[in-house]
Short mmCIF file of C-alpha atoms and ligand atoms in Angstrom, two decimals:
data_model
loop_
_atom_site.label_atom_id
_atom_site.label_comp_id
_atom_site.label_asym_id
_atom_site.label_seq_id
_atom_site.Cartn_x
_atom_site.Cartn_y
_atom_site.Cartn_z
CA MET A 35 12.34 -10.29 33.64
CA LYS A 36 14.73 -8.86 31.10
CA THR A 37 14.99 -12.06 29.06
CA GLU A 38 11.26 -12.61 28.83
CA ARG A 39 9.88 -12.10 25.34
CA ILE A 40 7.50 -9.17 25.05
CA LYS A 41 3.89 -10.27 24.81
CA ASN A 42 2.23 -7.02 23.95
CA LYS A 43 2.67 -6.40 20.24
CA ARG A 44 1.45 -3.79 17.86
CA HIS A 45 0.74 -4.62 14.21
CA LEU A 46 0.02 -2.71 11.02
CA ILE A 47 -2.80 -4.57 9.29
CA ALA A 48 -5.08 -1.97 7.74
CA ILE A 49 -5.50 1.79 7.35
CA GLU A 50 -9.08 1.15 8.47
CA ASN A 51 -7.75 0.27 11.96
CA LEU A 52 -5.67 3.45 12.35
CA THR A 53 -6.84 6.52 14.19
CA LYS A 54 -6.40 9.84 12.42
CA ASN A 55 -3.58 10.67 14.84
CA GLU A 56 -1.74 7.40 14.20
CA PHE A 57 -2.11 7.84 10.44
CA PHE A 58 -0.94 11.48 10.49
CA SER A 59 1.94 10.65 12.80
CA LEU A 60 3.21 7.85 10.50
CA LEU A 61 3.04 10.26 7.56
CA ASN A 62 4.88 13.04 9.39
CA ASN A 63 7.56 10.62 10.60
CA ALA A 64 7.97 9.26 7.07
CA PHE A 65 8.23 12.82 5.72
CA ASN A 66 11.11 13.50 8.11
CA LEU A 67 12.84 10.29 6.97
CA LEU A 68 12.74 11.30 3.28
CA GLU A 69 16.11 13.06 3.59
CA ILE A 70 17.88 9.73 4.24
CA SER A 71 17.51 8.84 0.54
CA ALA A 72 19.49 11.94 -0.39
CA ARG A 73 22.41 11.09 1.90
CA ASP A 74 25.67 9.81 0.55
CA ILE A 75 25.78 7.12 3.23
CA LYS A 76 22.25 5.95 3.97
CA LYS A 77 22.93 3.59 6.85
CA THR A 78 21.58 4.76 10.23
CA PRO A 79 21.80 2.81 13.51
CA ALA A 80 18.10 3.19 14.45
CA LEU A 81 17.19 -0.53 14.34
CA ARG A 82 20.57 -2.12 14.94
CA GLY A 83 20.13 -5.63 16.35
CA LYS A 84 16.53 -5.93 15.09
CA THR A 85 15.48 -8.69 12.70
CA ILE A 86 12.85 -8.30 9.99
CA ILE A 87 11.54 -11.25 7.97
CA ASN A 88 9.88 -10.61 4.61
CA PHE A 89 7.28 -13.41 4.32
CA PHE A 90 5.99 -12.85 0.79
CA CYS A 91 3.73 -15.62 -0.54
CA GLU A 92 2.78 -13.58 -3.62
CA SER A 93 4.96 -11.89 -6.25
CA SER A 94 6.30 -8.43 -5.58
CA THR A 95 8.91 -6.13 -7.03
CA ARG A 96 8.45 -2.79 -5.28
CA THR A 97 7.06 -3.71 -1.89
CA ARG A 98 9.45 -6.49 -1.02
CA SER A 99 12.64 -4.74 -2.12
CA SER A 100 11.48 -1.55 -0.46
CA PHE A 101 10.94 -3.26 2.92
CA GLU A 102 14.33 -4.93 2.56
CA ILE A 103 16.18 -1.72 1.72
CA ALA A 104 14.32 0.22 4.43
CA ALA A 105 15.33 -2.38 7.03
CA LYS A 106 18.95 -2.31 5.83
CA TRP A 107 19.16 1.49 5.90
CA LEU A 108 18.04 1.28 9.53
CA SER A 109 20.77 -1.34 10.21
CA ALA A 110 18.26 -4.13 10.94
CA ASP A 111 18.93 -7.62 9.60
CA ALA A 112 16.45 -8.37 6.80
CA ILE A 113 15.74 -11.91 5.65
CA ASN A 114 13.67 -12.74 2.57
CA PHE A 115 11.61 -15.91 2.94
CA SER A 116 10.98 -17.64 -0.35
CA PRO A 117 7.81 -19.84 -0.27
CA SER A 118 8.74 -21.85 -3.36
CA ALA A 119 12.00 -22.99 -1.71
CA SER A 120 10.40 -23.63 1.70
CA SER A 121 8.58 -26.46 3.48
CA LEU A 122 5.29 -24.92 2.32
CA THR A 123 5.93 -26.96 -0.83
CA LYS A 124 6.09 -30.11 1.36
CA GLY A 125 2.65 -29.42 2.74
CA GLU A 126 3.56 -27.52 5.91
CA SER A 127 0.68 -25.27 6.93
CA LEU A 128 0.98 -21.51 6.71
CA LEU A 129 0.61 -21.21 10.48
CA ASP A 130 3.31 -23.82 11.19
CA THR A 131 5.63 -22.06 8.76
CA ALA A 132 4.92 -18.72 10.39
CA LYS A 133 5.44 -20.19 13.88
CA THR A 134 8.77 -21.61 12.70
CA LEU A 135 9.82 -18.17 11.50
CA GLN A 136 8.67 -16.63 14.78
CA ALA A 137 10.80 -19.13 16.72
CA MET A 138 13.85 -17.45 15.16
CA CYS A 139 12.98 -14.32 17.13
CA PRO A 140 12.23 -11.74 14.42
CA ASP A 141 10.98 -8.40 15.72
CA ILE A 142 8.71 -7.93 12.71
CA ILE A 143 7.33 -10.26 10.03
CA VAL A 144 6.17 -8.49 6.86
CA VAL A 145 3.44 -10.58 5.21
CA ARG A 146 2.03 -10.61 1.69
CA HIS A 147 -0.53 -13.23 0.74
CA LYS A 148 -3.09 -13.82 -1.99
CA ASP A 149 -5.81 -14.41 0.61
CA ALA A 150 -7.45 -11.54 2.47
CA GLY A 151 -7.14 -11.85 6.24
CA VAL A 152 -3.84 -13.77 6.45
CA PRO A 153 -1.86 -10.95 8.20
CA ALA A 154 -4.67 -10.46 10.75
CA PHE A 155 -4.84 -14.23 11.30
CA LEU A 156 -1.08 -14.42 11.92
CA ALA A 157 -1.19 -11.35 14.19
CA ASN A 158 -3.77 -13.18 16.24
CA TYR A 159 -1.74 -16.39 16.59
CA LEU A 160 1.84 -15.15 16.74
CA LYS A 161 2.23 -13.52 20.12
CA ASP A 162 5.95 -12.74 20.00
CA THR A 163 6.33 -10.73 16.83
CA SER A 164 4.75 -7.73 15.11
CA ILE A 165 3.05 -8.21 11.75
CA ILE A 166 2.98 -5.72 8.88
CA ASN A 167 0.49 -6.33 6.09
CA ALA A 168 2.27 -5.90 2.74
CA GLY A 169 -0.93 -6.64 0.79
CA ASP A 170 -3.53 -9.35 1.50
CA GLY A 171 -5.74 -10.50 -1.35
CA MET A 172 -8.43 -7.95 -2.13
CA HIS A 173 -8.38 -6.49 1.39
CA GLU A 174 -5.76 -3.80 2.17
CA HIS A 175 -2.25 -2.62 1.39
CA PRO A 176 -1.66 -0.04 4.12
CA THR A 177 1.95 0.90 3.35
CA GLN A 178 0.99 1.55 -0.30
CA ALA A 179 -1.66 4.10 0.76
CA LEU A 180 0.84 5.69 3.14
CA LEU A 181 3.46 6.01 0.41
CA ASP A 182 0.87 7.36 -2.00
CA CYS A 183 0.00 10.08 0.51
CA LEU A 184 3.67 10.75 1.25
CA SER A 185 4.41 11.28 -2.44
CA LEU A 186 1.55 13.80 -2.53
CA MET A 187 3.04 15.54 0.54
CA GLN A 188 6.39 15.67 -1.21
CA HIS A 189 4.80 16.97 -4.39
CA TYR A 190 2.66 19.73 -2.86
CA ASN A 191 5.34 20.47 -0.23
CA GLN A 192 3.01 22.02 2.36
CA GLY A 193 2.94 19.25 4.93
CA LEU A 194 -0.29 17.42 5.67
CA GLU A 195 -2.34 20.54 4.95
CA GLY A 196 -1.10 20.53 1.37
CA ILE A 197 -2.79 17.19 0.65
CA GLN A 198 -6.15 18.02 2.23
CA GLY A 199 -9.17 19.50 0.48
CA LYS A 200 -8.31 17.63 -2.73
CA THR A 201 -10.41 15.50 -5.08
CA ILE A 202 -8.93 12.10 -5.92
CA ALA A 203 -10.34 10.05 -8.80
CA ILE A 204 -9.35 6.37 -8.75
CA VAL A 205 -9.86 4.64 -12.09
CA GLY A 206 -9.77 0.98 -13.09
CA ASP A 207 -10.14 -2.46 -11.55
CA ILE A 208 -11.63 -1.27 -8.26
CA VAL A 209 -13.13 -4.51 -6.99
CA HIS A 210 -9.89 -6.51 -7.11
CA SER A 211 -7.69 -3.77 -5.68
CA ARG A 212 -6.38 -3.74 -2.10
CA VAL A 213 -4.65 -0.45 -2.96
CA VAL A 214 -7.99 1.25 -3.52
CA ARG A 215 -9.43 0.07 -0.19
CA SER A 216 -6.45 1.43 1.76
CA ASN A 217 -6.52 4.68 -0.22
CA ILE A 218 -10.24 5.20 0.40
CA PHE A 219 -9.67 5.04 4.18
CA ALA A 220 -6.54 7.22 3.87
CA HIS A 221 -8.21 9.97 1.85
CA GLN A 222 -11.30 9.89 4.04
CA LEU A 223 -9.04 10.48 7.08
CA LEU A 224 -7.60 13.44 5.15
CA GLY A 225 -11.10 14.73 4.42
CA ASN A 226 -10.64 14.49 0.65
CA GLU A 227 -13.36 13.82 -1.93
CA VAL A 228 -12.92 10.24 -3.16
CA ARG A 229 -14.30 9.23 -6.56
CA LEU A 230 -14.20 5.74 -8.01
CA ILE A 231 -14.47 5.28 -11.77
CA ALA A 232 -15.02 1.84 -13.33
CA PRO A 233 -17.43 -0.26 -15.35
CA PRO A 234 -20.21 -1.56 -13.05
CA THR A 235 -18.80 -5.11 -13.21
CA LEU A 236 -15.56 -3.87 -11.62
CA LEU A 237 -17.42 -1.81 -9.04
CA PRO A 238 -20.34 -3.92 -7.78
CA ARG A 239 -23.09 -2.68 -5.46
CA GLU A 240 -21.70 -4.57 -2.40
CA PHE A 241 -18.46 -2.67 -2.82
CA ARG A 242 -20.22 0.70 -3.09
CA ASP A 243 -22.35 -0.04 -0.03
CA SER A 244 -19.30 -0.70 2.13
CA PHE A 245 -17.83 2.75 1.43
CA PRO A 246 -20.39 5.42 2.21
CA GLY A 247 -19.34 8.91 1.21
CA VAL A 248 -17.42 7.76 -1.85
CA LYS A 249 -18.69 9.04 -5.24
CA ILE A 250 -19.19 6.43 -7.96
CA PHE A 251 -18.87 7.00 -11.73
CA SER A 252 -19.18 4.60 -14.62
CA ASP A 253 -18.47 7.44 -17.05
CA LEU A 254 -14.75 8.28 -17.15
CA GLU A 255 -15.18 11.88 -18.37
CA GLN A 256 -17.73 12.71 -15.65
CA GLY A 257 -15.49 11.28 -12.95
CA LEU A 258 -12.37 13.12 -14.11
CA LYS A 259 -14.06 16.54 -14.17
CA GLY A 260 -12.43 18.74 -11.50
CA ALA A 261 -10.11 16.02 -10.13
CA ASP A 262 -6.74 17.04 -8.63
CA ILE A 263 -5.26 13.55 -8.24
CA ILE A 264 -5.86 10.75 -10.74
CA MET A 265 -4.87 7.28 -9.58
CA CYS A 266 -4.90 4.59 -12.27
CA LEU A 267 -5.18 0.92 -11.29
CA ARG A 268 -4.03 -2.18 -13.11
CA LEU A 269 -6.54 -4.65 -14.49
CA GLN A 270 -5.78 -7.60 -12.17
CA LEU A 271 -6.36 -10.41 -14.63
CA GLU A 272 -4.78 -12.95 -12.25
CA ARG A 273 -7.61 -12.36 -9.73
CA GLN A 274 -10.42 -12.63 -12.27
CA GLN A 275 -11.89 -16.13 -12.24
CA GLU A 276 -14.61 -15.01 -14.63
CA HIS A 277 -14.61 -12.31 -17.27
CA PHE A 278 -15.44 -8.94 -15.79
CA ILE A 279 -14.98 -7.03 -19.06
CA PRO A 280 -15.90 -8.02 -22.63
CA SER A 281 -12.29 -7.51 -23.83
CA LEU A 282 -9.21 -5.42 -23.11
CA GLU A 283 -9.94 -3.35 -26.24
CA GLU A 284 -13.47 -2.63 -25.03
CA TYR A 285 -12.13 -1.58 -21.61
CA THR A 286 -9.44 0.63 -23.14
CA ASN A 287 -11.96 2.32 -25.44
CA GLN A 288 -13.96 3.51 -22.46
CA TYR A 289 -11.55 3.86 -19.54
CA PHE A 290 -8.15 4.72 -21.03
CA VAL A 291 -6.63 7.66 -19.11
CA SER A 292 -4.82 10.00 -21.50
CA ARG A 293 -3.18 13.40 -21.29
CA LYS A 294 -5.75 14.84 -23.69
CA LYS A 295 -8.64 13.82 -21.41
CA LEU A 296 -6.94 15.08 -18.26
CA ASP A 297 -5.94 18.42 -19.85
CA ALA A 298 -9.58 18.93 -20.86
CA LEU A 299 -11.28 17.73 -17.67
CA ALA A 300 -9.04 17.64 -14.58
CA ASN A 301 -8.00 20.66 -12.50
CA SER A 302 -4.87 22.48 -13.60
CA GLY A 303 -1.79 21.14 -11.83
CA TYR A 304 -3.30 17.64 -11.71
CA VAL A 305 -1.06 14.71 -10.83
CA VAL A 306 -1.20 11.11 -12.06
CA MET A 307 -0.40 8.13 -9.84
CA HIS A 308 -0.19 4.36 -10.30
CA PRO A 309 0.87 1.77 -7.70
CA GLY A 310 2.50 -0.36 -10.40
CA PRO A 311 2.94 -2.71 -12.10
CA ILE A 312 1.53 -0.77 -15.07
CA ASN A 313 -0.19 -2.23 -18.12
CA ARG A 314 1.07 0.50 -20.42
CA GLY A 315 -1.40 1.36 -23.15
CA VAL A 316 -4.25 -0.53 -21.42
CA GLU A 317 -5.30 1.57 -18.43
CA VAL A 318 -3.07 4.59 -19.00
CA GLU A 319 -1.18 6.35 -21.76
CA THR A 320 2.58 5.76 -21.77
CA ALA A 321 3.36 9.42 -22.53
CA LEU A 322 1.25 10.50 -19.54
CA ILE A 323 2.87 8.09 -17.10
CA ASP A 324 6.31 9.26 -18.28
CA SER A 325 5.41 12.97 -18.14
CA GLU A 326 6.15 15.62 -15.50
CA CYS A 327 2.68 15.26 -13.95
CA SER A 328 3.31 11.61 -13.08
CA LEU A 329 4.27 10.74 -9.49
CA VAL A 330 5.00 7.08 -10.27
CA GLU A 331 8.74 7.13 -9.52
CA LYS A 332 8.21 9.40 -6.52
CA GLN A 333 5.75 6.81 -5.19
CA VAL A 334 8.43 4.12 -5.34
CA SER A 335 11.06 6.31 -3.63
CA CYS A 336 8.59 7.40 -0.94
CA GLY A 337 7.98 3.72 -0.18
CA LEU A 338 11.40 3.59 1.49
CA ALA A 339 10.65 6.39 3.97
CA VAL A 340 7.18 4.99 4.70
CA ARG A 341 8.52 1.51 5.39
CA MET A 342 11.29 2.92 7.59
CA ALA A 343 8.68 4.89 9.55
CA CYS A 344 6.51 1.78 10.01
CA LEU A 345 9.42 -0.43 11.08
CA ILE A 346 10.61 2.21 13.58
CA ASP A 347 7.09 2.72 14.89
CA LEU A 348 6.52 -0.96 15.68
CA CYS A 349 10.00 -1.53 17.14
CA THR A 350 9.75 1.62 19.29
CA TYR A 351 6.41 0.43 20.63
CA GLN A 352 7.92 -2.95 21.53
CA GLU A 353 10.78 -1.24 23.38
CA GLU A 354 8.37 1.00 25.29
CA VAL A 355 6.37 -2.05 26.40
CA HIS A 356 9.59 -3.84 27.32
CA ALA A 357 10.84 -0.89 29.36
CA ALA A 358 7.53 -0.64 31.20
CA ASN A 359 7.65 -4.33 32.24
C1 NCD W 1611 -0.08 -3.50 -6.04
C2 NCD W 1611 -0.38 -4.73 -5.23
O1 NCD W 1611 0.40 -5.69 -5.22
O2 NCD W 1611 -1.41 -4.70 -4.59
N1 NCD W 1611 1.23 -3.26 -6.33
C3 NCD W 1611 2.08 -2.80 -5.37
O3 NCD W 1611 2.21 -3.31 -4.28
N2 NCD W 1611 2.81 -1.72 -5.69
C4 NCD W 1611 -1.01 -3.32 -7.18
C5 NCD W 1611 -1.11 -4.36 -8.25
O4 NCD W 1611 -0.67 -5.49 -8.11
O5 NCD W 1611 -1.70 -4.03 -9.28
#
């Protein structure tokens, strides 16, 4: 029946769940959508009549506004749910709140939560809407890894081939980072060499064991030698119940990424990335992050095309299922 809600939904929870084809196809579609940002009038009718709810239970600057703008450029209606002004503060459970949002017929709910597993949990219980994971605890942040790869595609400008055969060194607070987990899966799908650089307390053995094939370094200089892509991560002090480093000064002394170090050790033409927010002067040198080898602003802009591609992908799937019924 035409009016029946579609039961068969697709979700975007983790890069780990994507096949190589699905991952490559999202990247290629996002690459084709990059030109929308350069248009004078950015509105396209692709998702007219669709409703997207941003259900962010954790702070966000880039991800939330990027999903909102992406939805608006595609002519979907985008609603931002604010937990602090909602019935969550009156003790309503997360699932009841999510079911309430679902009852308003959104096509997609974009979820960010401090606890790992919340988007997958909601995808399991909410049968009438698609879920996109916008970052769950220390688990994954799939659209961040996609936008990181898209900014590399834009930088090297040779399609997917241009970002393969590279060495990426990811430096910083590895254990608390969902960005790193999604990027490990992404770069392994691309066949790139993935190196992780951190003090052993921020890169424990359990973490290493869950990512076979990844190269581990506790010495910054060793890890940077011959790297093409250097991704710096923020020290996530809000997720550290105990002290993982003796002091910020101690950390900076050993793991500070500077232009001088990269010029001496990394491959020529290296690029520097950071998902933001940046602790300038703690994990990375300000002059480096503001230099021509930094992709930081490109990463933010590429987020729009990636989120458009993901929204289109899930809505198109829903329509295909609907048409087949
Ligand atoms: C990251 C996040 O929230 O996981 N930021 C982002 O989405 N761009 C990284 C961080 O918080 O350090």
